[in-house]
Amino acid sequence: MLIVIIALLPTSVFGIYNFGLRALIHMLISVATAVLCEFLMNKIRKQPVTVGDLSAVVTGLMLALNVPVALPFWETALGSAFAIVIVKMLFGGLGQNFMNPALAGRCFLVIAFAADMTNFNCDAYSGATPLASIRAGESVNVMNMLIGKTGGAIGETSALCILLGAIIMILFGVIDLSIPAGYIISFVLFMGVFGGHGFDSTYLVAELCGGGLMLGVFFMATDYVTSPITPVGRVVYGVCCGVLTGLFRCFGANADGVSFAIILSNLMVPVIEKITVPTAFGVVRVREVKKDEKNNS
Amino acid sequence: MAKTFRGGVHPYEGKELTEDKPVVPYEPKGLMVYPLSQHIGAPAVPCVNKGDRVLRGQKIAEAGGFVSAAIFSSVSGTVQSIAPHRVANGDMVSSIIIQNDGLYEEVIFDVAADPYTLSEEEIIGKIKDAGIVGMGGAGFPTHVKLSPKEPAKIDHIIANCSECEPYLTSDYRQMIDDPGSLVEGMKLILTVFRKAKGVFAIEDNKPAAIEAVSELIKGERRMEICVLKTKYPQGGERQLIKAVTGREVNSKMLPADAGCIVDNVATLVAVFNAVKYGRPIMNRLFTVSGDAIEDPQNYLVYTGTSMKELLEEAGNDPEKTAKYISGGPMMGFAMFDTDVPITKTNSSILAFTEDEVSKNKTTACINCGKCVEVCPERLVPSRLAKMADHGDAAGFEKWYGLECIECGSCSFICPAKRPLAQSIRIMKRSVLAAKRKK
C-alpha cells in the first residue's frame, strides 16, 4: 500500500502545483475522513483497528484526485465517507468490497452533485475540459494534455505523472501489465472504429490522456480486490473496462466514462473468474486425449 | 540455459551450514526402533518375536502386500518388544524395538559378481527383497515403480538430484563423496528399461555435483546431465518431469504415463547396494541443521536411530529451541517430540531458535494474486483456501484443488501470511476421503 501511495505522489504534487493549495486541502480532508471513518467503523463493530494497513489512505487520496478542485469541501468528505463506510466497511472491510471504494465514492458524487462534479472551472483554467472540447469538435493541445496543464479533476490531468507512478508500481511488482494492456488496447481499437476520427494518432492520444483514463487504467482498474485473480480473467476484465469506457465516451451523455466503466466491470468480476478458471498443470493433456477418443469412436 | 517449470519461489537456502562438511558416521547408543509403516502401501508384517536375537541385515518384517516393503534390522541385538512408537509426522505406528548389542554382526549377503548380466526380473526381485522405497520422503516402493503397465514406453529414467528443500544437503554430499554408486544405480535401472536414457537432473546451485557426475558419465551414451534452474519446488516429481522432458503429469497420472520413472539420489544408491551387494537399506545420509544446532552435520546413520540422539550429538539445546522440523522447512512436519526413529524416508531434522511461522499475524486477503503467480500447478490458492475454509467441496474440485502438490509456495509468498497450503491440504484430505467412501 505504501508503494501505491508513493506512486500517487507525482500526480498529487502536480495536482497541487496545477490547481493550488485548494487541491492539497481536498486531499487532506478526503484522507482524514477516510481514515476516521474506517477507525469509527472498527470501533462500532468492535473489530481490531485496521487503519494501519494504509488502504484507507489510498482510498481517500484516490478520491481526492478524482474530484474537480472547485468542489465544496464537504462534498469531498461525504464522498470519502460513502466510499469507506458503505462500499468498503459494510461489505466486510479490506479485501471484501466488490467495487473500488474510491471510484464508487466518485460515482456517488457524480450522481448526487452532478453540476459540482462537472464544474472544472477554477482560477487556473476555465472553459471546457479537453475531452469536452474533442466532443465539440474543437482541436486540443496534446502536449499540454500529456504534461497535464489542462482543466480536469485534481489528479487526472497529467498523463506523464501518472505514467511515472505506474512505472514505480510495475518496478516494485505491485501491478503487472495484463489489465492495463487489455484496457488500453481494447479502448484504442474501440475509439478507432467508433470514435469517428479513425485511427488518427493525435485524436487517440488525446482520448488516452483525456479525462480519468490514465488514472483509471493504472490505479483503479488494477485494484487487486476488485479485479479478477485468474491470469486470463485479468485480460478479459481489462478489455471489458476498455470497451465500456469507449462506449460511454462515444455514445454516452458524459464526456468521460472511466469510473462507470470500471465499477461496472468490477461487478462482472465473479462471472469473469468463473469462466477463466486456469486449467491445472498437466490437466490439458487428459482433455485432449478424451477428445481424441471421442473422435475415434 | 538451465531448464525449469513455471512458477515457484526462492526461499533462503541455508545449505551453506552443512554442504561443505564431509559425512560423519554415527553409531547409535539407545534402542533401535523400526516402524512397520515406512512406505506408501500396506504396513509390513513382523517375522521376528520378542526375545529373538537378530543380526544386522536380517529381515525383521515381511512386505504386507505387493505395494509394501520389507524391513531389515540395521544392528545386531535382541528384539525387546513390538509396540506402538511415535514417528516423525506425529503418528503412533506399530514398531519393532531392538536392543542393540553393539557388535554389528551381519548376515551373509548375496553378492552378485556382475549385476549387469542379471535379467530385468532378477534386478527388480533383488530390489524388492531389499525393501527399497523412495528415500526422498514419499516412500513409494521402488519395485512397484519399476513395474509399470507398459515398460516399453519408458524412455526417461530421471535421477532427482535437485534437492530443492532448503537446508537439506544429504543428496548433495552423496554426489560429491560417492557419485559412483549413484551412477551405477542408474546403470542398473537402465538395464531394466533398455530403451530409456538416464538423466541426472541437478540444480545449477550445485556446480561441484554437476562436475562430479559429468566426469563419471563421460562416454556413457545412455546417460546425460540436465542442469535445472535453482528454484523451489524443482524437485517435485511433476515439476521435474516438466523441466526435463517438457511433459506434464497431473494427479491422476503416474510418471510412467509420461514415459518417466523418477528416483532420488539416495534411492538409486540403495538400488546399487541391493543389486550388487545384496544389502538392504540399513543406513542412510541424514542432515541435522538449523540455527539451533551448534555443529550442523551430515551424518551416516543406522536406520532406527532416534533423532533425539543425533540432536544431542550435534549440540542442540532443547531449552533454546522453539521449533523442530522433520524434513525440509517447506514441506516437512513440525514436531512436538524428537524421540522418533530415522526411517528409510527421513532425510533431515532441523532445529530453529525462533518459530517464525507462528509469530506471523494473518491479515485479510486482498486478492493480490502472488499465490497464483508462484503456484507450480497453475492453481488459484487463495480461492481454494477460501473454499476449503467454507467447506465448498464442489467448488474446490472444480478449481482443481485436488491437483495441489502441497509444496507450500503459496503460503511462503503470501503477503498477508495466510496459511493457504495448510487449508488446501486439509480440504484435499477430506475430499479424497469422501470420494473413497462412495
XYZ file of C-alpha atoms in Angstrom, chain A residues 13 22 44 48 52 75 93 108 116 125 129-131 183 228 236-237 250 255 279 297:
21
model
C 2.115 17.006 -6.287
C -7.151 24.084 -2.510
C -18.507 0.407 16.372
C -9.359 -4.742 15.565
C -2.624 0.721 9.902
C -18.930 17.091 -0.650
C -13.570 -4.274 5.079
C -21.866 8.658 -5.886
C -20.472 20.495 -8.947
C -8.434 27.138 -16.166
C -12.012 20.241 -20.466
C -10.051 18.746 -23.354
C -12.450 15.821 -23.599
C -7.750 -1.879 -21.201
C -10.059 -10.982 -11.217
C -10.779 -10.121 -20.156
C -11.549 -7.640 -17.401
C -18.670 7.704 -27.905
C -17.614 13.287 -21.749
C -6.557 -25.308 -16.199
C -15.285 -43.716 -31.667
